[in-house]
Tab-separated table of C-alpha atoms and ligand atoms in Angstrom:
chain	number	residue	atom	x	y	z
A	152	UNK	CA	-3.748	37.962	-8.496
A	153	UNK	CA	-0.141	36.859	-6.620
A	154	UNK	CA	0.198	33.060	-5.610
A	155	UNK	CA	2.065	32.380	-2.464
A	156	UNK	CA	3.181	29.405	-0.917
A	157	UNK	CA	2.493	28.481	2.968
A	158	UNK	CA	6.421	28.062	3.876
A	159	UNK	CA	6.899	31.307	2.179
A	160	UNK	CA	4.581	33.327	3.685
A	161	UNK	CA	5.137	31.898	7.108
A	162	UNK	CA	8.873	32.406	6.267
A	163	UNK	CA	7.780	36.227	6.198
A	164	UNK	CA	5.598	36.342	8.965
A	165	UNK	CA	8.568	35.304	10.965
A	166	UNK	CA	11.138	37.717	9.453
A	167	UNK	CA	8.656	40.668	9.912
A	168	UNK	CA	7.812	39.571	13.820
A	169	UNK	CA	11.746	38.741	14.369
A	170	UNK	CA	12.458	42.380	13.304
A	171	UNK	CA	9.761	43.670	15.148
A	172	UNK	CA	11.473	42.243	18.602
A	173	UNK	CA	10.295	38.954	18.718
A	174	UNK	CA	11.813	35.814	19.841
A	175	UNK	CA	11.735	32.734	17.660
A	176	UNK	CA	8.828	30.970	18.983
A	177	UNK	CA	6.557	33.823	19.743
A	178	UNK	CA	7.429	34.682	15.953
A	179	UNK	CA	6.571	31.405	14.694
A	180	UNK	CA	3.628	30.676	17.119
A	181	UNK	CA	2.092	33.661	14.966
A	182	UNK	CA	2.997	32.529	11.614
A	183	UNK	CA	1.511	29.253	12.262
A	184	UNK	CA	-1.764	30.916	13.045
A	185	UNK	CA	-1.924	33.340	10.364
A	186	UNK	CA	-0.799	30.972	7.635
A	187	UNK	CA	-3.027	28.184	8.991
A	188	UNK	CA	-5.975	30.375	8.785
A	189	UNK	CA	-4.958	31.150	4.903
A	190	UNK	CA	-4.950	27.427	4.477
A	191	UNK	CA	-7.964	26.950	6.280
A	192	UNK	CA	-10.175	29.251	3.660
A	193	UNK	CA	-10.308	32.285	6.026
A	194	UNK	CA	-7.852	35.418	4.215
A	195	UNK	CA	-9.723	37.611	6.849
A	196	UNK	CA	-7.787	36.002	9.831
A	197	UNK	CA	-4.698	35.434	7.215
A	198	UNK	CA	-1.247	37.106	6.866
A	199	UNK	CA	-3.618	40.073	5.984
A	200	UNK	CA	-4.015	40.231	9.998
A	201	UNK	CA	-0.117	40.676	10.446
A	202	UNK	CA	-0.409	44.952	9.110
A	203	UNK	CA	-2.449	45.435	12.302
A	204	UNK	CA	0.003	43.448	14.486
A	205	UNK	CA	2.655	45.660	13.270
A	206	UNK	CA	0.940	48.684	14.162
A	207	UNK	CA	-0.615	47.443	17.740
A	208	UNK	CA	3.915	46.901	18.596
A	209	UNK	CA	4.486	50.392	16.748
A	210	UNK	CA	1.832	52.079	18.661
A	211	UNK	CA	2.758	50.306	22.229
A	212	UNK	CA	-0.518	48.278	22.059
A	213	UNK	CA	0.659	45.414	21.617
A	214	UNK	CA	3.627	43.672	24.132
A	215	UNK	CA	5.935	41.804	22.542
A	216	UNK	CA	7.669	38.511	23.660
A	217	UNK	CA	4.417	38.498	26.561
A	218	UNK	CA	3.558	35.650	28.374
A	219	UNK	CA	-0.239	34.843	30.193
A	220	UNK	CA	-0.121	35.601	33.964
A	221	UNK	CA	-2.272	33.407	36.129
A	222	UNK	CA	-4.782	35.940	37.924
A	223	UNK	CA	-6.660	32.663	39.781
A	224	UNK	CA	-5.728	29.183	40.477
A	225	UNK	CA	-8.688	27.509	41.292
A	226	UNK	CA	-7.288	23.903	39.920
A	227	UNK	CA	-9.895	23.187	36.891
A	228	UNK	CA	-10.758	26.628	37.146
A	229	UNK	CA	-8.192	28.994	35.847
A	230	UNK	CA	-8.002	32.645	34.742
A	231	UNK	CA	-5.267	34.497	33.028
A	232	UNK	CA	-4.313	37.427	32.345
A	233	UNK	CA	-2.623	37.893	28.430
A	234	UNK	CA	-0.863	41.277	28.992
A	235	UNK	CA	-1.968	42.681	25.388
A	236	UNK	CA	0.418	40.121	24.491
A	237	UNK	CA	0.108	38.453	21.006
A	238	UNK	CA	-2.970	36.624	21.148
A	239	UNK	CA	-1.127	33.510	19.228
A	240	UNK	CA	0.922	32.979	22.601
A	241	UNK	CA	-1.539	33.753	24.994
A	242	UNK	CA	-3.785	31.011	22.973
A	243	UNK	CA	-1.302	28.346	22.695
A	244	UNK	CA	-0.299	28.711	26.331
A	245	UNK	CA	-3.928	28.753	27.480
A	246	UNK	CA	-4.597	25.571	25.802
A	247	UNK	CA	-2.117	24.015	26.584
A	248	UNK	CA	-2.608	25.029	30.612
A	249	UNK	CA	-6.094	23.605	29.788
A	250	UNK	CA	-5.302	20.345	28.347
A	251	UNK	CA	-2.747	19.859	31.295
A	252	UNK	CA	-5.807	20.449	33.747
A	253	UNK	CA	-8.309	18.798	32.215
A	254	UNK	CA	-6.269	15.658	31.830
A	255	UNK	CA	-6.045	16.076	35.553
A	256	UNK	CA	-9.697	16.645	36.668
A	257	UNK	CA	-11.664	15.578	33.816
A	258	UNK	CA	-12.535	19.231	32.732
A	259	UNK	CA	-11.086	22.653	32.864
A	260	UNK	CA	-12.535	25.942	32.056
A	261	UNK	CA	-9.719	28.570	31.395
A	262	UNK	CA	-10.586	32.306	31.033
A	263	UNK	CA	-8.002	34.384	28.891
A	264	UNK	CA	-8.779	38.228	29.658
A	265	UNK	CA	-6.928	41.071	27.905
A	266	UNK	CA	-5.415	38.920	25.122
A	267	UNK	CA	-4.557	40.838	21.883
A	268	UNK	CA	-6.010	39.763	19.081
A	269	UNK	CA	-6.432	35.480	19.153
A	270	UNK	CA	-7.309	35.225	15.727
A	271	UNK	CA	-9.336	32.148	14.199
A	272	UNK	CA	-10.714	30.782	17.010
A	273	UNK	CA	-11.034	27.507	14.973
A	274	UNK	CA	-7.051	26.909	15.600
A	275	UNK	CA	-7.481	26.706	19.463
A	276	UNK	CA	-10.520	24.336	19.297
A	277	UNK	CA	-7.869	22.133	17.167
A	278	UNK	CA	-5.208	22.437	19.224
A	279	UNK	CA	-6.641	20.971	21.901
A	280	UNK	CA	-8.831	18.192	19.147
A	281	UNK	CA	-5.403	17.185	18.745
A	282	UNK	CA	-4.377	16.705	22.008
A	283	UNK	CA	-7.832	14.308	22.104
A	284	UNK	CA	-10.297	17.124	23.983
A	285	UNK	CA	-13.459	18.598	22.964
A	286	UNK	CA	-13.862	22.295	23.952
A	287	UNK	CA	-15.882	25.221	23.807
A	288	UNK	CA	-14.724	28.896	23.646
A	289	UNK	CA	-17.059	31.968	23.648
A	290	UNK	CA	-15.109	35.464	22.871
A	291	UNK	CA	-15.728	38.893	22.737
A	292	UNK	CA	-14.112	41.542	21.046
A	293	UNK	CA	-13.578	45.157	22.473
A	294	UNK	CA	-10.562	47.913	22.270
A	295	UNK	CA	-12.500	49.934	18.900
A	296	UNK	CA	-16.063	51.329	18.459
A	297	UNK	CA	-18.778	48.059	18.519
A	298	UNK	CA	-19.584	46.706	15.118
A	299	UNK	CA	-22.923	44.544	15.759
A	300	UNK	CA	-26.493	45.631	16.770
A	301	UNK	CA	-28.235	43.407	19.654
A	302	UNK	CA	-31.626	42.885	18.020
A	303	UNK	CA	-34.021	45.140	17.463
A	304	UNK	CA	-31.207	47.799	17.732
A	305	UNK	CA	-30.115	50.053	15.177
A	306	UNK	CA	-26.241	51.061	16.483
A	307	UNK	CA	-24.241	48.490	17.582
A	308	UNK	CA	-23.095	47.194	20.928
A	309	UNK	CA	-21.017	44.542	20.560
A	310	UNK	CA	-18.131	42.986	18.648
A	311	UNK	CA	-18.657	40.014	16.099
A	312	UNK	CA	-18.173	37.897	19.324
A	313	UNK	CA	-17.274	34.286	18.159
A	314	UNK	CA	-18.467	30.955	19.168
A	315	UNK	CA	-16.591	27.557	18.551
A	316	UNK	CA	-17.110	24.203	19.766
A	317	UNK	CA	-15.605	20.933	18.369
A	318	UNK	CA	-15.527	17.251	19.681
A	319	UNK	CA	-11.765	15.149	18.328
A	320	UNK	CA	-12.025	12.497	15.880
A	321	UNK	CA	-10.296	9.362	16.049
A	322	UNK	CA	-7.145	10.678	14.396
A	323	UNK	CA	-6.520	13.271	16.418
A	324	UNK	CA	-8.530	16.031	13.773
A	325	UNK	CA	-11.903	17.537	15.129
A	326	UNK	CA	-14.802	15.667	14.058
A	327	UNK	CA	-16.849	18.691	13.855
A	328	UNK	CA	-15.462	21.603	14.163
A	329	UNK	CA	-17.675	25.138	14.389
A	330	UNK	CA	-16.195	28.122	14.497
A	331	UNK	CA	-18.466	31.156	13.996
A	332	UNK	CA	-18.757	35.049	14.230
A	333	UNK	CA	-22.075	35.843	15.655
A	334	UNK	CA	-22.658	38.198	13.051
A	335	UNK	CA	-24.460	37.225	9.155
A	336	UNK	CA	-21.510	38.561	7.415
A	337	UNK	CA	-17.712	39.768	8.880
A	338	UNK	CA	-17.083	43.550	9.151
A	339	UNK	CA	-13.626	42.863	6.837
A	340	UNK	CA	-16.435	41.806	4.054
A	341	UNK	CA	-18.452	44.810	4.046
A	342	UNK	CA	-15.015	46.659	3.458
A	343	UNK	CA	-13.981	44.439	0.406
A	344	UNK	CA	-17.828	44.834	-0.599
A	345	UNK	CA	-17.545	48.460	-0.396
A	346	UNK	CA	-14.170	48.460	-2.157
A	347	UNK	CA	-15.250	46.463	-5.096
A	348	UNK	CA	-18.482	48.428	-5.724
A	349	UNK	CA	-20.611	45.559	-4.879
A	350	UNK	CA	-23.346	44.637	-2.675
A	351	UNK	CA	-23.294	42.458	0.317
A	352	UNK	CA	-26.258	39.535	0.931
A	353	UNK	CA	-29.921	40.856	1.681
A	354	UNK	CA	-30.440	42.514	5.606
A	355	UNK	CA	-26.999	41.988	6.870
A	356	UNK	CA	-26.257	45.487	7.429
A	357	UNK	CA	-28.476	48.252	9.722
A	358	UNK	CA	-27.954	51.999	8.148
A	359	UNK	CA	-27.398	54.929	10.237
A	360	UNK	CA	-31.524	55.608	9.756
A	361	UNK	CA	-32.375	52.042	11.439
A	362	UNK	CA	-32.998	50.127	8.265
A	363	UNK	CA	-31.560	46.973	6.630
A	364	UNK	CA	-29.915	47.242	3.331
A	365	UNK	CA	-27.590	45.031	0.952
A	366	UNK	CA	-25.252	48.507	0.767
A	367	UNK	CA	-21.829	47.733	2.385
A	368	UNK	CA	-20.960	51.665	2.780
A	369	UNK	CA	-24.100	52.049	4.746
A	370	UNK	CA	-22.147	49.643	7.456
A	371	UNK	CA	-18.997	52.504	7.072
A	372	UNK	CA	-21.262	55.325	7.162
A	373	UNK	CA	-19.805	58.309	9.225
A	374	UNK	CA	-21.080	61.731	10.338
A	375	UNK	CA	-19.081	65.037	9.869
A	376	UNK	CA	-17.992	64.256	13.395
A	377	UNK	CA	-16.344	61.185	12.437
A	378	UNK	CA	-18.993	58.790	14.232
A	379	UNK	CA	-19.633	55.716	12.325
A	380	UNK	CA	-23.664	55.261	11.618
A	381	UNK	CA	-24.125	51.901	10.577
A	382	UNK	CA	-24.101	48.227	12.228
A	383	UNK	CA	-24.078	44.471	10.943
A	384	UNK	CA	-26.672	42.670	11.791
A	385	UNK	CA	-26.141	39.385	14.205
A	386	UNK	CA	-27.441	36.108	13.086
A	387	UNK	CA	-30.642	34.575	13.618
A	388	UNK	CA	-32.413	37.448	14.701
A	389	UNK	CA	-32.872	37.424	18.453
A	390	UNK	CA	-31.088	33.737	18.900
A	391	UNK	CA	-27.316	35.248	17.576
A	392	UNK	CA	-27.697	38.558	18.986
A	393	UNK	CA	-28.253	36.565	22.587
A	394	UNK	CA	-25.601	34.059	21.974
A	395	UNK	CA	-23.064	37.293	20.963
A	396	UNK	CA	-24.660	39.044	24.241
A	397	UNK	CA	-23.426	35.708	26.651
A	398	UNK	CA	-20.377	35.378	24.492
A	399	UNK	CA	-19.595	39.280	25.636
A	400	UNK	CA	-20.904	38.190	29.597
A	401	UNK	CA	-19.134	34.828	29.853
A	402	UNK	CA	-15.819	35.395	27.861
A	403	UNK	CA	-15.035	38.893	29.206
A	404	UNK	CA	-17.417	40.164	32.592
A	405	UNK	CA	-16.610	36.907	34.209
A	406	UNK	CA	-13.017	36.667	34.071
A	407	UNK	CA	-12.569	40.646	34.768
A	408	UNK	CA	-12.027	41.617	31.421
A	409	UNK	CA	-13.834	44.331	29.271
A	410	UNK	CA	-17.037	44.367	28.012
A	411	UNK	CA	-17.523	46.875	24.931
A	412	UNK	CA	-19.444	49.259	26.906
A	413	UNK	CA	-18.395	53.070	26.354
A	414	UNK	CA	-16.222	53.415	29.733
A	415	UNK	CA	-14.056	50.966	28.343
A	416	UNK	CA	-11.283	52.881	26.290
A	417	UNK	CA	-11.675	52.586	22.663
A	418	UNK	CA	-8.198	53.333	21.370
A	419	UNK	CA	-7.796	51.410	18.559
A	420	UNK	CA	-6.646	48.024	20.507
A	421	UNK	CA	-7.810	44.737	19.079
A	422	UNK	CA	-8.190	42.599	22.725
A	423	UNK	CA	-9.842	39.642	22.737
A	424	UNK	CA	-11.200	37.910	26.202
A	425	UNK	CA	-12.046	33.873	25.983
A	426	UNK	CA	-13.559	31.249	27.935
A	427	UNK	CA	-12.626	28.226	26.686
A	428	UNK	CA	-14.132	24.683	28.626
A	429	UNK	CA	-11.798	21.521	27.811
A	430	UNK	CA	-12.965	17.982	28.513
A	431	UNK	CA	-11.323	15.356	28.524
A	432	UNK	CA	-13.576	12.342	27.237
A	433	UNK	CA	-11.502	9.756	28.325
A	434	UNK	CA	-13.021	11.175	31.710
A	435	UNK	CA	-16.473	10.317	31.030
A	436	UNK	CA	-15.256	6.801	30.733
A	437	UNK	CA	-17.153	6.595	27.516
A	438	UNK	CA	-14.605	8.032	24.847
A	439	UNK	CA	-15.381	4.813	22.138
A	440	UNK	CA	-18.729	4.912	22.129
A	441	UNK	CA	-17.826	8.668	21.709
A	442	UNK	CA	-16.159	8.750	18.438
A	443	UNK	CA	-18.430	5.906	17.244
A	444	UNK	CA	-21.804	8.003	17.786
A	445	UNK	CA	-19.585	10.907	16.227
A	446	UNK	CA	-18.369	8.676	12.968
A	447	UNK	CA	-22.155	7.318	12.989
A	448	UNK	CA	-23.936	10.415	13.546
A	449	UNK	CA	-21.444	12.001	10.941
A	450	UNK	CA	-22.406	9.903	8.079
A	451	UNK	CA	-26.136	10.113	8.908
A	452	UNK	CA	-26.492	13.579	8.757
A	453	UNK	CA	-24.192	13.627	5.152
A	454	UNK	CA	-26.608	10.578	3.678
A	455	UNK	CA	-29.916	12.606	3.454
A	456	UNK	CA	-31.316	13.956	0.470
A	457	UNK	CA	-30.689	17.401	-0.236
A	458	UNK	CA	-32.895	20.170	0.020
A	459	UNK	CA	-34.133	21.114	-3.278
A	460	UNK	CA	-32.268	24.625	-3.261
A	461	UNK	CA	-29.064	22.931	-2.172
A	462	UNK	CA	-26.294	20.866	-4.144
A	463	UNK	CA	-24.210	19.509	-1.242
A	464	UNK	CA	-24.514	18.812	2.593
A	465	UNK	CA	-21.322	19.100	4.656
A	466	UNK	CA	-20.606	19.084	8.473
A	467	UNK	CA	-18.997	21.798	10.278
A	468	UNK	CA	-14.975	21.798	10.080
A	469	UNK	CA	-15.817	20.615	6.295
A	470	UNK	CA	-15.177	23.539	4.212
A	471	UNK	CA	-11.753	23.969	5.975
A	472	UNK	CA	-10.651	20.844	5.246
A	473	UNK	CA	-11.580	21.393	1.534
A	474	UNK	CA	-10.040	24.665	1.670
A	475	UNK	CA	-6.712	22.779	2.928
A	476	UNK	CA	-6.921	20.354	0.433
A	477	UNK	CA	-7.248	22.934	-2.508
A	478	UNK	CA	-4.812	25.761	-0.727
A	479	UNK	CA	-1.667	23.029	0.300
A	480	UNK	CA	-0.166	24.007	-3.019
A	481	UNK	CA	0.010	27.890	-2.270
A	482	UNK	CA	-2.747	30.872	-2.365
A	483	UNK	CA	-3.822	33.987	-3.619
A	484	UNK	CA	-2.567	37.035	-1.626
A	485	UNK	CA	-4.607	40.406	-3.800
A	486	UNK	CA	-2.285	43.017	-4.655
A	487	UNK	CA	-3.816	45.560	-2.556
A	488	UNK	CA	-2.923	43.128	0.464
A	489	UNK	CA	0.308	42.362	-0.489
A	490	UNK	CA	1.504	46.297	-0.310
A	491	UNK	CA	-0.023	46.475	2.995
A	492	UNK	CA	2.758	43.266	3.827
A	493	UNK	CA	5.388	44.933	2.663
A	494	UNK	CA	4.842	48.307	4.198
A	495	UNK	CA	4.328	46.867	7.660
A	496	UNK	CA	7.495	44.704	6.532
A	497	UNK	CA	9.320	47.942	6.020
A	498	UNK	CA	7.665	49.124	9.428
A	499	UNK	CA	9.084	46.554	11.432
A	500	UNK	CA	12.577	47.494	10.380
A	501	UNK	CA	13.170	45.034	7.115
A	502	UNK	CA	15.039	46.362	3.879
A	503	UNK	CA	13.045	46.741	0.726
A	504	UNK	CA	15.695	43.897	-0.706
A	505	UNK	CA	14.840	41.706	2.078
A	506	UNK	CA	10.852	42.198	1.826
A	507	UNK	CA	11.218	41.411	-2.193
A	508	UNK	CA	13.390	38.468	-1.557
A	509	UNK	CA	11.101	36.956	0.622
A	510	UNK	CA	7.364	37.940	-0.136
A	511	UNK	CA	8.086	39.261	-4.004
A	512	UNK	CA	7.535	42.464	-5.469
A	513	UNK	CA	4.305	44.334	-5.569
B	687	NAD	P1	-18.112	30.828	8.014
B	687	NAD	O1	-19.273	31.579	8.070
B	687	NAD	O2	-17.150	30.521	7.137
B	687	NAD	O3	-18.383	29.430	8.873
B	687	NAD	C1	-18.522	29.590	10.216
B	687	NAD	C2	-18.517	27.872	10.536
B	687	NAD	O4	-19.928	27.314	9.765
B	687	NAD	C3	-17.820	26.605	10.215
B	687	NAD	O5	-17.748	26.246	11.366
B	687	NAD	C4	-17.899	26.076	8.989
B	687	NAD	O6	-17.299	24.916	8.932
B	687	NAD	C5	-19.156	26.122	8.988
B	687	NAD	N1	-19.818	25.841	7.703
B	687	NAD	C6	-19.485	27.163	6.566
B	687	NAD	N2	-20.134	27.031	5.651
B	687	NAD	C7	-20.969	24.994	5.974
B	687	NAD	C8	-21.610	25.109	5.094
B	687	NAD	N3	-22.023	24.945	3.690
B	687	NAD	N4	-22.067	23.320	5.610
B	687	NAD	C9	-22.077	23.281	7.019
B	687	NAD	N5	-21.116	24.044	7.903
B	687	NAD	C10	-20.463	24.983	6.866
B	687	NAD	O7	-17.348	31.844	9.368
B	687	NAD	P2	-17.445	33.389	10.246
B	687	NAD	O8	-18.413	33.095	10.796
B	687	NAD	O9	-17.579	34.389	8.533
B	687	NAD	O10	-15.977	33.319	10.897
B	687	NAD	C11	-15.020	33.212	9.943
B	687	NAD	C12	-13.996	33.129	10.990
B	687	NAD	O11	-13.489	34.201	11.977
B	687	NAD	C13	-14.244	31.911	12.484
B	687	NAD	O12	-12.639	31.510	12.161
B	687	NAD	C14	-13.831	33.299	13.143
B	687	NAD	O13	-13.209	32.225	14.514
B	687	NAD	C15	-13.092	34.205	13.044
B	687	NAD	N6	-13.562	35.294	13.867
B	687	NAD	C16	-12.469	35.826	15.048
B	687	NAD	C17	-12.772	37.191	15.966
B	687	NAD	C18	-11.846	37.675	16.408
B	687	NAD	O14	-12.114	38.640	17.432
B	687	NAD	N7	-10.779	36.788	17.052
B	687	NAD	C19	-13.897	37.714	15.691
B	687	NAD	C20	-14.809	36.900	14.395
B	687	NAD	C21	-14.953	35.846	13.658
């Protein structure tokens, strides 16, 4: 498996985005987030997303060099329209504006609607944490057919709607960072398992007949008319399904964004809507106690005896920290993804020799 250096991948993404027509800062922001997702261990949201972005730009669904516009400015309440621009620009600017408002008011509620894919949501919580803010983010995904069934249902009705929350540590990094899809497994994981001919964990997919299964092909089943039949299962039965539904309503419906019902277009866009609540710990008057409590609580959680079937305890955000340590010297990109990256760079307008110089041969 080819191992690539983070700087090398970053440079490749910058060049590909600039070949598409992105201004330098936009290209940098896209590269920053995608490489950081790989480093955090989330390859599903890393450089492997680039081909879908190139496709979005080429097909006119993703607008380059676009910035969020203010729809509602109520002081601590801000609604922004992402204008189907790069999520990496929309997310970055929305969080910057939100932190400014939270500094002023103690809290900011920032709605970002109609953004192209905003990637790994933890990136936005980390931006807030680096500024010293606690934050909560609820997200929905639209533009393509839904992937996840509501509890009790056999047909997909919403996306993998992520929920994310982080509290900052004293050093500006998140003290805790919970960043998760609300389906048990991601759609991409089912695709990888199907390609490899392996099973997914039991009861994570619902087949076309409404039965729970571990067969990934059941998720990708399409009938002769091209209609997809399978669905992913939301985590935690009615609780995860309920959280996904609230993500749908609070991130989108509340902000004038679209939910996943079929009256909204399903034209292949990857649109995210996100509601962020950003809180300045200093405004509570208890910031020092807050940081003390975070540290004491973390120790208390980690010092527990182990459950008999588990060999370690981690707190949310720790797996990503561990991945960053392990991947700092480079990360694997599988040959299929590498070939897709080369093809997308070519589609963006880079010459074959330049692509090889940037990312190597297939
Ligand atoms: P995951 O299951 O790998 O991790 C979820 C959370 O659990 C993380 O906060 C992680 O730190 C924590 N965690 C993992 N293992 C743990 C352990 N053993 N002990 C304690 N905590 C642990 O993540 P996921 O649900 O597969 O989501 C992957 C990424 O996909 C996320 O970054 C999410 O934002 C992103 N996503 C984005 C979209 C979008 O449309 N933009 C949609 C869905 C998911």
